[in-house]
Amino acid sequence: MSNFRETSADVGQSANREVLVDKDKFLNAKPLTRELLAKAKSSALKKVAQSIDYFADKYPEPAALNGVYQKIGNIEWTSGFWSGQLWLAYQLSGEQQFLDAALAQLSGYKHRIEQKIEVDHHDHGFLYLLSCVAAHKVVGNELGREAAILSADCLYARYIETGKIIQAWGNLNDPAEAGRMIIDCNLNLPILYWATEQTGDAKYREAANNHIRQALKYLIRDNASTFHTYFIDTLTGEGKYGATHQGHADDSCWARGQAWGISGFPFVYRYYPVPALIEQACRVTNYFLNRLPDDLVCYWDLDFTQGDEPRDSSAAAIAVCGMLELTKHMPLLDPDRAVYEAAAKAIMASLIENYSCDSTEQGTGLLKHAVYHKPKNIGVDDYCTWGDYFYMEALVRLEQIWEPYW
Ligand code: GLY
């Protein structure tokens, strides 16, 4: 295993935190009450139960159109977010209907990975952690374990030794995508760590360790904002340049990318406990918190802090889960720990009150006003599957001591 004392300096990063400008905004925010949380939980469970009938053996498209998810087969990078909602609903309620629906999906995941259906990308964590690893963790399901190990193998095959990264997209021979790493991948790495735990083969963990070190080094800018994507020279292993894919501009900070950073670094820290991951997660979190509008739900790109641009509620929900994980790994006396806890609760209160879809409302999702891909005008100001999932995950994290699927 690599050196366990790696700090920010060891990975070529500044450890100076971006100053958190207005801590009182979070510490004095309207509290998230038990009543509000209980109402949100009951409403979310009703909606997920309604969706079991609606989706039956299908899955939601990544994002809804006019408040309604179209139904598709298990072919997108996002199927796991629906499966994950079923597992979370089961853990929140103990109701058999959620367990039955989640278990019924597993053979489809096994088929998908065996037949290599739309799996030539890095999104194996999103797909298989929230479905098959969840099934193994929650009820010891063996089929889930087998499918998830195949998925980890498929992800491991994307590891490029020279660049020490997992390539995000495209065939590995595609020159346009060669050596591209993206911040979203932080959340796919846990399946590699899980595979090492399950098989005893250290290769998965070594690849993940190397990738996250490259992510720390190249995806976080000096000012603690993040690049969405970054190209590594696959011959020399040197960094080349950053570029956006879903953000406003190459030099802007895509809000969901920042949220993948807030969550992904602490999620990986669970398996690779080096201080740099927490130090950098704090910097990235501060940058995010410094750019929130009055209702605490970010715009789709953090270049925007006011005006009519769409919000991305999904980024807010991801950040809530990230901060709740991050605070678990911070020293009790760290002055920002209480601020992050307060910020997570305050953002969640705003999501529940202003962005969630009540079970009495029309619509097949849980969290309104997300953005999938603004530059391409896909899924703008609508539900998205990961927004729904992380909203549920935040409810679970605030309700019980929970062993993450990540
Ligand atoms: N991982 C793709 C996205 O966040 O839209």
PDB file of C-alpha atoms in Angstrom, residues 75-365:
ATOM      1  CA  ILE A  75     -28.560   0.673 -20.793  1.00  0.00           C
ATOM      2  CA  GLU A  76     -27.601   4.062 -19.348  1.00  0.00           C
ATOM      3  CA  TRP A  77     -24.851   5.074 -16.919  1.00  0.00           C
ATOM      4  CA  THR A  78     -27.614   6.085 -14.517  1.00  0.00           C
ATOM      5  CA  SER A  79     -29.607   2.861 -13.912  1.00  0.00           C
ATOM      6  CA  GLY A  80     -27.976   2.443 -10.508  1.00  0.00           C
ATOM      7  CA  PHE A  81     -29.536   5.631  -9.194  1.00  0.00           C
ATOM      8  CA  TRP A  82     -32.984   4.080  -9.453  1.00  0.00           C
ATOM      9  CA  SER A  83     -31.794   0.784  -7.936  1.00  0.00           C
ATOM     10  CA  GLY A  84     -30.064   2.728  -5.176  1.00  0.00           C
ATOM     11  CA  GLN A  85     -33.281   4.535  -4.318  1.00  0.00           C
ATOM     12  CA  LEU A  86     -34.947   1.150  -3.841  1.00  0.00           C
ATOM     13  CA  TRP A  87     -32.188  -0.003  -1.467  1.00  0.00           C
ATOM     14  CA  LEU A  88     -32.337   3.263   0.464  1.00  0.00           C
ATOM     15  CA  ALA A  89     -36.133   3.042   0.665  1.00  0.00           C
ATOM     16  CA  TYR A  90     -35.794  -0.493   2.009  1.00  0.00           C
ATOM     17  CA  GLN A  91     -33.266   0.616   4.616  1.00  0.00           C
ATOM     18  CA  LEU A  92     -35.405   3.597   5.614  1.00  0.00           C
ATOM     19  CA  SER A  93     -38.665   1.667   5.900  1.00  0.00           C
ATOM     20  CA  GLY A  94     -37.917  -2.064   6.158  1.00  0.00           C
ATOM     21  CA  GLU A  95     -40.760  -2.637   3.677  1.00  0.00           C
ATOM     22  CA  GLN A  96     -40.653  -5.813   1.624  1.00  0.00           C
ATOM     23  CA  GLN A  97     -41.909  -4.134  -1.570  1.00  0.00           C
ATOM     24  CA  PHE A  98     -38.657  -2.144  -1.894  1.00  0.00           C
ATOM     25  CA  LEU A  99     -36.487  -5.181  -1.226  1.00  0.00           C
ATOM     26  CA  ASP A 100     -38.391  -7.312  -3.759  1.00  0.00           C
ATOM     27  CA  ALA A 101     -38.095  -4.630  -6.438  1.00  0.00           C
ATOM     28  CA  ALA A 102     -34.356  -4.150  -5.803  1.00  0.00           C
ATOM     29  CA  LEU A 103     -33.619  -7.875  -5.830  1.00  0.00           C
ATOM     30  CA  ALA A 104     -35.609  -8.384  -9.038  1.00  0.00           C
ATOM     31  CA  GLN A 105     -33.171  -6.097 -10.884  1.00  0.00           C
ATOM     32  CA  LEU A 106     -29.991  -7.992 -10.057  1.00  0.00           C
ATOM     33  CA  SER A 107     -30.075 -10.627 -12.797  1.00  0.00           C
ATOM     34  CA  GLY A 108     -30.400  -7.788 -15.333  1.00  0.00           C
ATOM     35  CA  TYR A 109     -27.228  -6.192 -13.992  1.00  0.00           C
ATOM     36  CA  LYS A 110     -25.415  -9.534 -14.223  1.00  0.00           C
ATOM     37  CA  HIS A 111     -26.603  -9.947 -17.805  1.00  0.00           C
ATOM     38  CA  ARG A 112     -25.521  -6.416 -18.681  1.00  0.00           C
ATOM     39  CA  ILE A 113     -21.963  -6.859 -17.423  1.00  0.00           C
ATOM     40  CA  GLU A 114     -21.579 -10.382 -18.836  1.00  0.00           C
ATOM     41  CA  GLN A 115     -22.775  -9.245 -22.250  1.00  0.00           C
ATOM     42  CA  LYS A 116     -20.871  -5.928 -21.960  1.00  0.00           C
ATOM     43  CA  ILE A 117     -23.932  -3.849 -22.781  1.00  0.00           C
ATOM     44  CA  GLU A 118     -23.010  -0.136 -22.686  1.00  0.00           C
ATOM     45  CA  VAL A 119     -20.251  -0.612 -20.130  1.00  0.00           C
ATOM     46  CA  ASP A 120     -17.314   0.798 -22.099  1.00  0.00           C
ATOM     47  CA  HIS A 121     -16.930   3.811 -19.800  1.00  0.00           C
ATOM     48  CA  HIS A 122     -15.908   4.523 -16.218  1.00  0.00           C
ATOM     49  CA  ASP A 123     -19.349   4.739 -14.607  1.00  0.00           C
ATOM     50  CA  HIS A 124     -19.182   1.320 -12.985  1.00  0.00           C
ATOM     51  CA  GLY A 125     -19.413   2.696  -9.477  1.00  0.00           C
ATOM     52  CA  PHE A 126     -22.595   4.599 -10.182  1.00  0.00           C
ATOM     53  CA  LEU A 127     -24.041   1.481 -11.789  1.00  0.00           C
ATOM     54  CA  TYR A 128     -22.854  -1.424  -9.673  1.00  0.00           C
ATOM     55  CA  LEU A 129     -22.212   0.054  -6.206  1.00  0.00           C
ATOM     56  CA  LEU A 130     -25.775   1.298  -5.893  1.00  0.00           C
ATOM     57  CA  SER A 131     -27.345  -1.934  -7.129  1.00  0.00           C
ATOM     58  CA  CYS A 132     -25.176  -5.027  -6.751  1.00  0.00           C
ATOM     59  CA  VAL A 133     -22.736  -3.965  -4.014  1.00  0.00           C
ATOM     60  CA  ALA A 134     -25.716  -2.564  -2.106  1.00  0.00           C
ATOM     61  CA  ALA A 135     -27.423  -5.955  -2.438  1.00  0.00           C
ATOM     62  CA  HIS A 136     -24.331  -7.679  -1.106  1.00  0.00           C
ATOM     63  CA  LYS A 137     -23.842  -5.218   1.747  1.00  0.00           C
ATOM     64  CA  VAL A 138     -27.483  -5.036   2.820  1.00  0.00           C
ATOM     65  CA  VAL A 139     -28.640  -8.659   2.440  1.00  0.00           C
ATOM     66  CA  GLY A 140     -25.477 -10.599   1.529  1.00  0.00           C
ATOM     67  CA  ASN A 141     -26.698 -11.278  -2.018  1.00  0.00           C
ATOM     68  CA  GLU A 142     -24.197 -13.489  -3.878  1.00  0.00           C
ATOM     69  CA  LEU A 143     -25.406 -12.709  -7.411  1.00  0.00           C
ATOM     70  CA  GLY A 144     -24.853  -9.024  -6.634  1.00  0.00           C
ATOM     71  CA  ARG A 145     -21.322  -9.759  -5.450  1.00  0.00           C
ATOM     72  CA  GLU A 146     -20.454 -11.738  -8.596  1.00  0.00           C
ATOM     73  CA  ALA A 147     -21.827  -9.076 -10.948  1.00  0.00           C
ATOM     74  CA  ALA A 148     -20.040  -6.287  -9.075  1.00  0.00           C
ATOM     75  CA  ILE A 149     -16.671  -8.049  -9.302  1.00  0.00           C
ATOM     76  CA  LEU A 150     -17.137  -8.366 -13.082  1.00  0.00           C
ATOM     77  CA  SER A 151     -17.938  -4.670 -13.154  1.00  0.00           C
ATOM     78  CA  ALA A 152     -14.772  -3.857 -11.178  1.00  0.00           C
ATOM     79  CA  ASP A 153     -12.785  -5.911 -13.706  1.00  0.00           C
ATOM     80  CA  CYS A 154     -14.290  -3.900 -16.527  1.00  0.00           C
ATOM     81  CA  LEU A 155     -13.403  -0.629 -14.772  1.00  0.00           C
ATOM     82  CA  TYR A 156      -9.900  -1.866 -13.980  1.00  0.00           C
ATOM     83  CA  ALA A 157      -9.386  -2.574 -17.697  1.00  0.00           C
ATOM     84  CA  ARG A 158      -9.611   1.203 -18.252  1.00  0.00           C
ATOM     85  CA  TYR A 159      -6.612   1.863 -16.020  1.00  0.00           C
ATOM     86  CA  ILE A 160      -3.693   3.360 -17.960  1.00  0.00           C
ATOM     87  CA  GLU A 161      -0.443   2.560 -16.194  1.00  0.00           C
ATOM     88  CA  THR A 162       1.622   5.298 -17.879  1.00  0.00           C
ATOM     89  CA  GLY A 163      -0.827   8.043 -16.931  1.00  0.00           C
ATOM     90  CA  LYS A 164      -1.850   6.381 -13.642  1.00  0.00           C
ATOM     91  CA  ILE A 165      -5.488   7.135 -14.315  1.00  0.00           C
ATOM     92  CA  ILE A 166      -8.748   5.452 -15.229  1.00  0.00           C
ATOM     93  CA  GLN A 167      -9.778   6.855 -18.610  1.00  0.00           C
ATOM     94  CA  ALA A 168     -13.308   8.216 -18.363  1.00  0.00           C
ATOM     95  CA  TRP A 169     -14.854   7.820 -21.753  1.00  0.00           C
ATOM     96  CA  GLY A 170     -14.417   6.236 -25.144  1.00  0.00           C
ATOM     97  CA  ASN A 171     -12.607   3.229 -26.421  1.00  0.00           C
ATOM     98  CA  LEU A 172      -9.053   3.216 -25.057  1.00  0.00           C
ATOM     99  CA  ASN A 173      -7.779   3.459 -28.648  1.00  0.00           C
ATOM    100  CA  ASP A 174      -9.811   6.591 -29.379  1.00  0.00           C
ATOM    101  CA  PRO A 175      -7.238   9.421 -29.659  1.00  0.00           C
ATOM    102  CA  ALA A 176      -9.842  12.104 -28.856  1.00  0.00           C
ATOM    103  CA  GLU A 177     -10.460  10.616 -25.407  1.00  0.00           C
ATOM    104  CA  ALA A 178      -6.972   9.309 -24.672  1.00  0.00           C
ATOM    105  CA  GLY A 179      -5.881  10.099 -21.114  1.00  0.00           C
ATOM    106  CA  ARG A 180      -9.004  12.002 -20.109  1.00  0.00           C
ATOM    107  CA  MET A 181      -9.811  11.802 -16.407  1.00  0.00           C
ATOM    108  CA  ILE A 182     -12.887  13.457 -14.936  1.00  0.00           C
ATOM    109  CA  ILE A 183     -13.849  14.476 -11.426  1.00  0.00           C
ATOM    110  CA  ASP A 184     -17.018  12.369 -11.493  1.00  0.00           C
ATOM    111  CA  CYS A 185     -14.770   9.273 -11.426  1.00  0.00           C
ATOM    112  CA  ASN A 186     -14.055   9.853  -7.732  1.00  0.00           C
ATOM    113  CA  LEU A 187     -17.368   8.129  -7.066  1.00  0.00           C
ATOM    114  CA  ASN A 188     -16.553   5.149  -9.275  1.00  0.00           C
ATOM    115  CA  LEU A 189     -13.308   4.330  -7.467  1.00  0.00           C
ATOM    116  CA  PRO A 190     -14.944   2.722  -4.393  1.00  0.00           C
ATOM    117  CA  ILE A 191     -15.922  -0.318  -6.463  1.00  0.00           C
ATOM    118  CA  LEU A 192     -12.212  -0.958  -7.040  1.00  0.00           C
ATOM    119  CA  TYR A 193     -11.480  -0.791  -3.305  1.00  0.00           C
ATOM    120  CA  TRP A 194     -14.455  -3.025  -2.624  1.00  0.00           C
ATOM    121  CA  ALA A 195     -13.165  -5.551  -5.199  1.00  0.00           C
ATOM    122  CA  THR A 196      -9.790  -5.706  -3.435  1.00  0.00           C
ATOM    123  CA  GLU A 197     -11.550  -6.328  -0.129  1.00  0.00           C
ATOM    124  CA  GLN A 198     -13.626  -9.102  -1.706  1.00  0.00           C
ATOM    125  CA  THR A 199     -10.969 -10.834  -3.812  1.00  0.00           C
ATOM    126  CA  GLY A 200      -7.758 -10.066  -1.946  1.00  0.00           C
ATOM    127  CA  ASP A 201      -6.233  -8.818  -5.217  1.00  0.00           C
ATOM    128  CA  ALA A 202      -4.439  -5.520  -4.522  1.00  0.00           C
ATOM    129  CA  LYS A 203      -4.367  -4.426  -8.176  1.00  0.00           C
ATOM    130  CA  TYR A 204      -7.779  -2.718  -7.979  1.00  0.00           C
ATOM    131  CA  ARG A 205      -6.782  -0.721  -4.909  1.00  0.00           C
ATOM    132  CA  GLU A 206      -3.445   0.314  -6.388  1.00  0.00           C
ATOM    133  CA  ALA A 207      -5.154   1.628  -9.519  1.00  0.00           C
ATOM    134  CA  ALA A 208      -7.666   3.573  -7.430  1.00  0.00           C
ATOM    135  CA  ASN A 209      -4.935   5.009  -5.196  1.00  0.00           C
ATOM    136  CA  ASN A 210      -2.980   6.183  -8.217  1.00  0.00           C
ATOM    137  CA  HIS A 211      -6.034   7.670  -9.898  1.00  0.00           C
ATOM    138  CA  ILE A 212      -7.140   9.645  -6.840  1.00  0.00           C
ATOM    139  CA  ARG A 213      -3.626  11.042  -6.409  1.00  0.00           C
ATOM    140  CA  GLN A 214      -3.745  12.276 -10.019  1.00  0.00           C
ATOM    141  CA  ALA A 215      -7.194  13.723  -9.342  1.00  0.00           C
ATOM    142  CA  LEU A 216      -5.845  15.616  -6.333  1.00  0.00           C
ATOM    143  CA  LYS A 217      -2.936  16.902  -8.352  1.00  0.00           C
ATOM    144  CA  TYR A 218      -4.617  17.897 -11.599  1.00  0.00           C
ATOM    145  CA  LEU A 219      -8.360  18.339 -11.135  1.00  0.00           C
ATOM    146  CA  ILE A 220      -8.176  20.878  -8.299  1.00  0.00           C
ATOM    147  CA  ARG A 221      -7.065  24.337  -9.332  1.00  0.00           C
ATOM    148  CA  ASP A 222      -4.964  26.643  -7.150  1.00  0.00           C
ATOM    149  CA  ASN A 223      -8.082  28.561  -6.105  1.00  0.00           C
ATOM    150  CA  ALA A 224      -9.837  25.320  -4.974  1.00  0.00           C
ATOM    151  CA  SER A 225     -12.269  25.224  -7.876  1.00  0.00           C
ATOM    152  CA  THR A 226     -12.174  22.103 -10.032  1.00  0.00           C
ATOM    153  CA  PHE A 227     -11.755  21.185 -13.640  1.00  0.00           C
ATOM    154  CA  HIS A 228     -14.501  18.916 -14.893  1.00  0.00           C
ATOM    155  CA  THR A 229     -12.075  16.972 -17.077  1.00  0.00           C
ATOM    156  CA  TYR A 230      -8.310  16.903 -17.504  1.00  0.00           C
ATOM    157  CA  PHE A 231      -6.053  15.275 -20.090  1.00  0.00           C
ATOM    158  CA  ILE A 232      -2.944  13.350 -19.077  1.00  0.00           C
ATOM    159  CA  ASP A 233      -0.296  12.522 -21.670  1.00  0.00           C
ATOM    160  CA  THR A 234      -0.544   8.745 -21.911  1.00  0.00           C
ATOM    161  CA  LEU A 235       3.027   8.406 -23.149  1.00  0.00           C
ATOM    162  CA  THR A 236       4.813  10.513 -20.550  1.00  0.00           C
ATOM    163  CA  GLY A 237       2.272  10.540 -17.717  1.00  0.00           C
ATOM    164  CA  GLU A 238       2.526  14.372 -17.554  1.00  0.00           C
ATOM    165  CA  GLY A 239      -0.527  16.596 -17.160  1.00  0.00           C
ATOM    166  CA  LYS A 240      -1.624  18.389 -20.329  1.00  0.00           C
ATOM    167  CA  TYR A 241      -4.682  20.648 -19.860  1.00  0.00           C
ATOM    168  CA  GLY A 242      -8.124  20.920 -18.311  1.00  0.00           C
ATOM    169  CA  ALA A 243     -11.356  21.234 -20.262  1.00  0.00           C
ATOM    170  CA  THR A 244     -14.994  21.282 -19.382  1.00  0.00           C
ATOM    171  CA  HIS A 245     -17.674  19.014 -20.786  1.00  0.00           C
ATOM    172  CA  GLN A 246     -20.841  20.080 -19.011  1.00  0.00           C
ATOM    173  CA  GLY A 247     -19.741  23.369 -17.477  1.00  0.00           C
ATOM    174  CA  HIS A 248     -20.090  26.939 -18.679  1.00  0.00           C
ATOM    175  CA  ALA A 249     -16.460  27.312 -19.807  1.00  0.00           C
ATOM    176  CA  ASP A 250     -13.126  25.541 -19.585  1.00  0.00           C
ATOM    177  CA  ASP A 251     -12.052  27.920 -16.833  1.00  0.00           C
ATOM    178  CA  SER A 252     -15.375  28.010 -14.973  1.00  0.00           C
ATOM    179  CA  CYS A 253     -16.393  25.686 -12.147  1.00  0.00           C
ATOM    180  CA  TRP A 254     -19.198  23.294 -13.069  1.00  0.00           C
ATOM    181  CA  ALA A 255     -21.292  22.999  -9.901  1.00  0.00           C
ATOM    182  CA  ARG A 256     -21.857  19.265 -10.099  1.00  0.00           C
ATOM    183  CA  GLY A 257     -18.181  18.659 -10.731  1.00  0.00           C
ATOM    184  CA  GLN A 258     -17.395  20.573  -7.543  1.00  0.00           C
ATOM    185  CA  ALA A 259     -20.011  18.473  -5.733  1.00  0.00           C
ATOM    186  CA  TRP A 260     -18.426  15.257  -7.093  1.00  0.00           C
ATOM    187  CA  GLY A 261     -15.217  16.575  -5.497  1.00  0.00           C
ATOM    188  CA  ILE A 262     -16.863  17.421  -2.157  1.00  0.00           C
ATOM    189  CA  SER A 263     -18.298  13.899  -1.989  1.00  0.00           C
ATOM    190  CA  GLY A 264     -15.760  11.792  -3.868  1.00  0.00           C
ATOM    191  CA  PHE A 265     -12.624  12.693  -1.932  1.00  0.00           C
ATOM    192  CA  PRO A 266     -14.131  11.763   1.462  1.00  0.00           C
ATOM    193  CA  PHE A 267     -15.806   8.658  -0.007  1.00  0.00           C
ATOM    194  CA  VAL A 268     -12.390   7.460  -1.188  1.00  0.00           C
ATOM    195  CA  TYR A 269     -10.821   8.442   2.157  1.00  0.00           C
ATOM    196  CA  ARG A 270     -12.847   5.620   3.733  1.00  0.00           C
ATOM    197  CA  TYR A 271     -10.512   3.189   1.910  1.00  0.00           C
ATOM    198  CA  TYR A 272      -7.377   5.299   1.441  1.00  0.00           C
ATOM    199  CA  PRO A 273      -7.050   7.408   4.578  1.00  0.00           C
ATOM    200  CA  VAL A 274      -4.454   9.969   3.558  1.00  0.00           C
ATOM    201  CA  PRO A 275      -4.765  13.497   4.975  1.00  0.00           C
ATOM    202  CA  ALA A 276      -4.561  15.120   1.531  1.00  0.00           C
ATOM    203  CA  LEU A 277      -8.013  13.835   0.629  1.00  0.00           C
ATOM    204  CA  ILE A 278      -9.666  15.582   3.563  1.00  0.00           C
ATOM    205  CA  GLU A 279      -7.536  18.728   3.253  1.00  0.00           C
ATOM    206  CA  GLN A 280      -8.504  19.101  -0.401  1.00  0.00           C
ATOM    207  CA  ALA A 281     -12.148  18.196   0.177  1.00  0.00           C
ATOM    208  CA  CYS A 282     -12.307  21.076   2.687  1.00  0.00           C
ATOM    209  CA  ARG A 283     -10.844  23.522   0.160  1.00  0.00           C
ATOM    210  CA  VAL A 284     -13.273  22.386  -2.539  1.00  0.00           C
ATOM    211  CA  THR A 285     -16.186  22.608  -0.090  1.00  0.00           C
ATOM    212  CA  ASN A 286     -15.273  26.147   0.934  1.00  0.00           C
ATOM    213  CA  TYR A 287     -15.177  27.271  -2.675  1.00  0.00           C
ATOM    214  CA  PHE A 288     -18.655  25.799  -3.178  1.00  0.00           C
ATOM    215  CA  LEU A 289     -20.155  27.275   0.008  1.00  0.00           C
ATOM    216  CA  ASN A 290     -18.778  30.715  -0.843  1.00  0.00           C
ATOM    217  CA  ARG A 291     -20.801  30.764  -4.062  1.00  0.00           C
ATOM    218  CA  LEU A 292     -24.311  29.889  -2.961  1.00  0.00           C
ATOM    219  CA  PRO A 293     -27.284  32.170  -3.519  1.00  0.00           C
ATOM    220  CA  ASP A 294     -29.667  33.129  -0.707  1.00  0.00           C
ATOM    221  CA  ASP A 295     -31.662  29.884  -0.749  1.00  0.00           C
ATOM    222  CA  LEU A 296     -28.381  27.903  -0.573  1.00  0.00           C
ATOM    223  CA  VAL A 297     -29.051  25.844  -3.721  1.00  0.00           C
ATOM    224  CA  CYS A 298     -26.281  26.415  -6.260  1.00  0.00           C
ATOM    225  CA  TYR A 299     -26.596  27.520  -9.847  1.00  0.00           C
ATOM    226  CA  TRP A 300     -25.557  24.918 -12.407  1.00  0.00           C
ATOM    227  CA  ASP A 301     -22.143  26.543 -12.740  1.00  0.00           C
ATOM    228  CA  LEU A 302     -20.497  28.339  -9.820  1.00  0.00           C
ATOM    229  CA  ASP A 303     -19.538  31.223 -12.097  1.00  0.00           C
ATOM    230  CA  PHE A 304     -23.174  32.245 -11.544  1.00  0.00           C
ATOM    231  CA  THR A 305     -24.186  33.416  -8.096  1.00  0.00           C
ATOM    232  CA  GLN A 306     -27.293  35.441  -8.970  1.00  0.00           C
ATOM    233  CA  GLY A 307     -29.741  35.969 -11.821  1.00  0.00           C
ATOM    234  CA  ASP A 308     -31.903  33.706 -13.963  1.00  0.00           C
ATOM    235  CA  GLU A 309     -29.549  30.854 -14.803  1.00  0.00           C
ATOM    236  CA  PRO A 310     -30.968  27.440 -13.740  1.00  0.00           C
ATOM    237  CA  ARG A 311     -30.097  25.942 -10.389  1.00  0.00           C
ATOM    238  CA  ASP A 312     -28.709  22.435 -10.104  1.00  0.00           C
ATOM    239  CA  SER A 313     -30.487  20.916  -7.118  1.00  0.00           C
ATOM    240  CA  SER A 314     -28.708  17.607  -7.801  1.00  0.00           C
ATOM    241  CA  ALA A 315     -25.327  19.226  -7.140  1.00  0.00           C
ATOM    242  CA  ALA A 316     -26.733  20.569  -3.876  1.00  0.00           C
ATOM    243  CA  ALA A 317     -27.911  17.097  -2.788  1.00  0.00           C
ATOM    244  CA  ILE A 318     -24.549  15.521  -3.708  1.00  0.00           C
ATOM    245  CA  ALA A 319     -22.738  18.225  -1.727  1.00  0.00           C
ATOM    246  CA  VAL A 320     -24.960  17.568   1.305  1.00  0.00           C
ATOM    247  CA  CYS A 321     -23.985  13.876   1.279  1.00  0.00           C
ATOM    248  CA  GLY A 322     -20.352  14.815   0.730  1.00  0.00           C
ATOM    249  CA  MET A 323     -20.254  17.214   3.669  1.00  0.00           C
ATOM    250  CA  LEU A 324     -21.961  14.691   5.942  1.00  0.00           C
ATOM    251  CA  GLU A 325     -19.256  12.154   5.029  1.00  0.00           C
ATOM    252  CA  LEU A 326     -16.462  14.732   5.243  1.00  0.00           C
ATOM    253  CA  THR A 327     -17.323  15.800   8.793  1.00  0.00           C
ATOM    254  CA  LYS A 328     -17.009  12.186   9.964  1.00  0.00           C
ATOM    255  CA  HIS A 329     -13.315  12.303   9.099  1.00  0.00           C
ATOM    256  CA  MET A 330     -12.444  15.758  10.433  1.00  0.00           C
ATOM    257  CA  PRO A 331     -10.968  16.370  13.886  1.00  0.00           C
ATOM    258  CA  LEU A 332     -13.694  17.255  16.400  1.00  0.00           C
ATOM    259  CA  LEU A 333     -12.002  20.568  17.104  1.00  0.00           C
ATOM    260  CA  ASP A 334     -11.635  21.660  13.486  1.00  0.00           C
ATOM    261  CA  PRO A 335     -13.499  24.987  13.399  1.00  0.00           C
ATOM    262  CA  ASP A 336     -15.061  24.238   9.994  1.00  0.00           C
ATOM    263  CA  ARG A 337     -16.553  20.916  11.053  1.00  0.00           C
ATOM    264  CA  ALA A 338     -19.592  22.462  12.719  1.00  0.00           C
ATOM    265  CA  VAL A 339     -19.988  24.832   9.771  1.00  0.00           C
ATOM    266  CA  TYR A 340     -20.140  21.965   7.262  1.00  0.00           C
ATOM    267  CA  GLU A 341     -22.644  20.096   9.401  1.00  0.00           C
ATOM    268  CA  ALA A 342     -24.779  23.219   9.637  1.00  0.00           C
ATOM    269  CA  ALA A 343     -24.388  23.898   5.908  1.00  0.00           C
ATOM    270  CA  ALA A 344     -25.432  20.344   4.989  1.00  0.00           C
ATOM    271  CA  LYS A 345     -28.559  20.627   7.129  1.00  0.00           C
ATOM    272  CA  ALA A 346     -29.414  24.122   5.914  1.00  0.00           C
ATOM    273  CA  ILE A 347     -29.065  23.144   2.237  1.00  0.00           C
ATOM    274  CA  MET A 348     -31.159  20.045   2.879  1.00  0.00           C
ATOM    275  CA  ALA A 349     -33.872  22.124   4.560  1.00  0.00           C
ATOM    276  CA  SER A 350     -33.998  24.332   1.483  1.00  0.00           C
ATOM    277  CA  LEU A 351     -34.150  21.314  -0.846  1.00  0.00           C
ATOM    278  CA  ILE A 352     -37.020  19.805   1.132  1.00  0.00           C
ATOM    279  CA  GLU A 353     -38.980  23.031   1.378  1.00  0.00           C
ATOM    280  CA  ASN A 354     -38.387  24.505  -2.058  1.00  0.00           C
ATOM    281  CA  TYR A 355     -37.234  21.780  -4.454  1.00  0.00           C
ATOM    282  CA  SER A 356     -38.730  18.426  -3.472  1.00  0.00           C
ATOM    283  CA  CYS A 357     -41.769  16.962  -5.184  1.00  0.00           C
ATOM    284  CA  ASP A 358     -44.438  16.206  -2.631  1.00  0.00           C
ATOM    285  CA  SER A 359     -46.085  12.781  -2.959  1.00  0.00           C
ATOM    286  CA  THR A 360     -49.377  14.498  -3.766  1.00  0.00           C
ATOM    287  CA  GLU A 361     -47.871  16.315  -6.782  1.00  0.00           C
ATOM    288  CA  GLN A 362     -47.667  14.987 -10.314  1.00  0.00           C
ATOM    289  CA  GLY A 363     -44.228  14.006 -11.549  1.00  0.00           C
ATOM    290  CA  THR A 364     -42.161  10.863 -11.345  1.00  0.00           C
ATOM    291  CA  GLY A 365     -39.124  12.245  -9.533  1.00  0.00           C
TER     292      GLY A 365
END
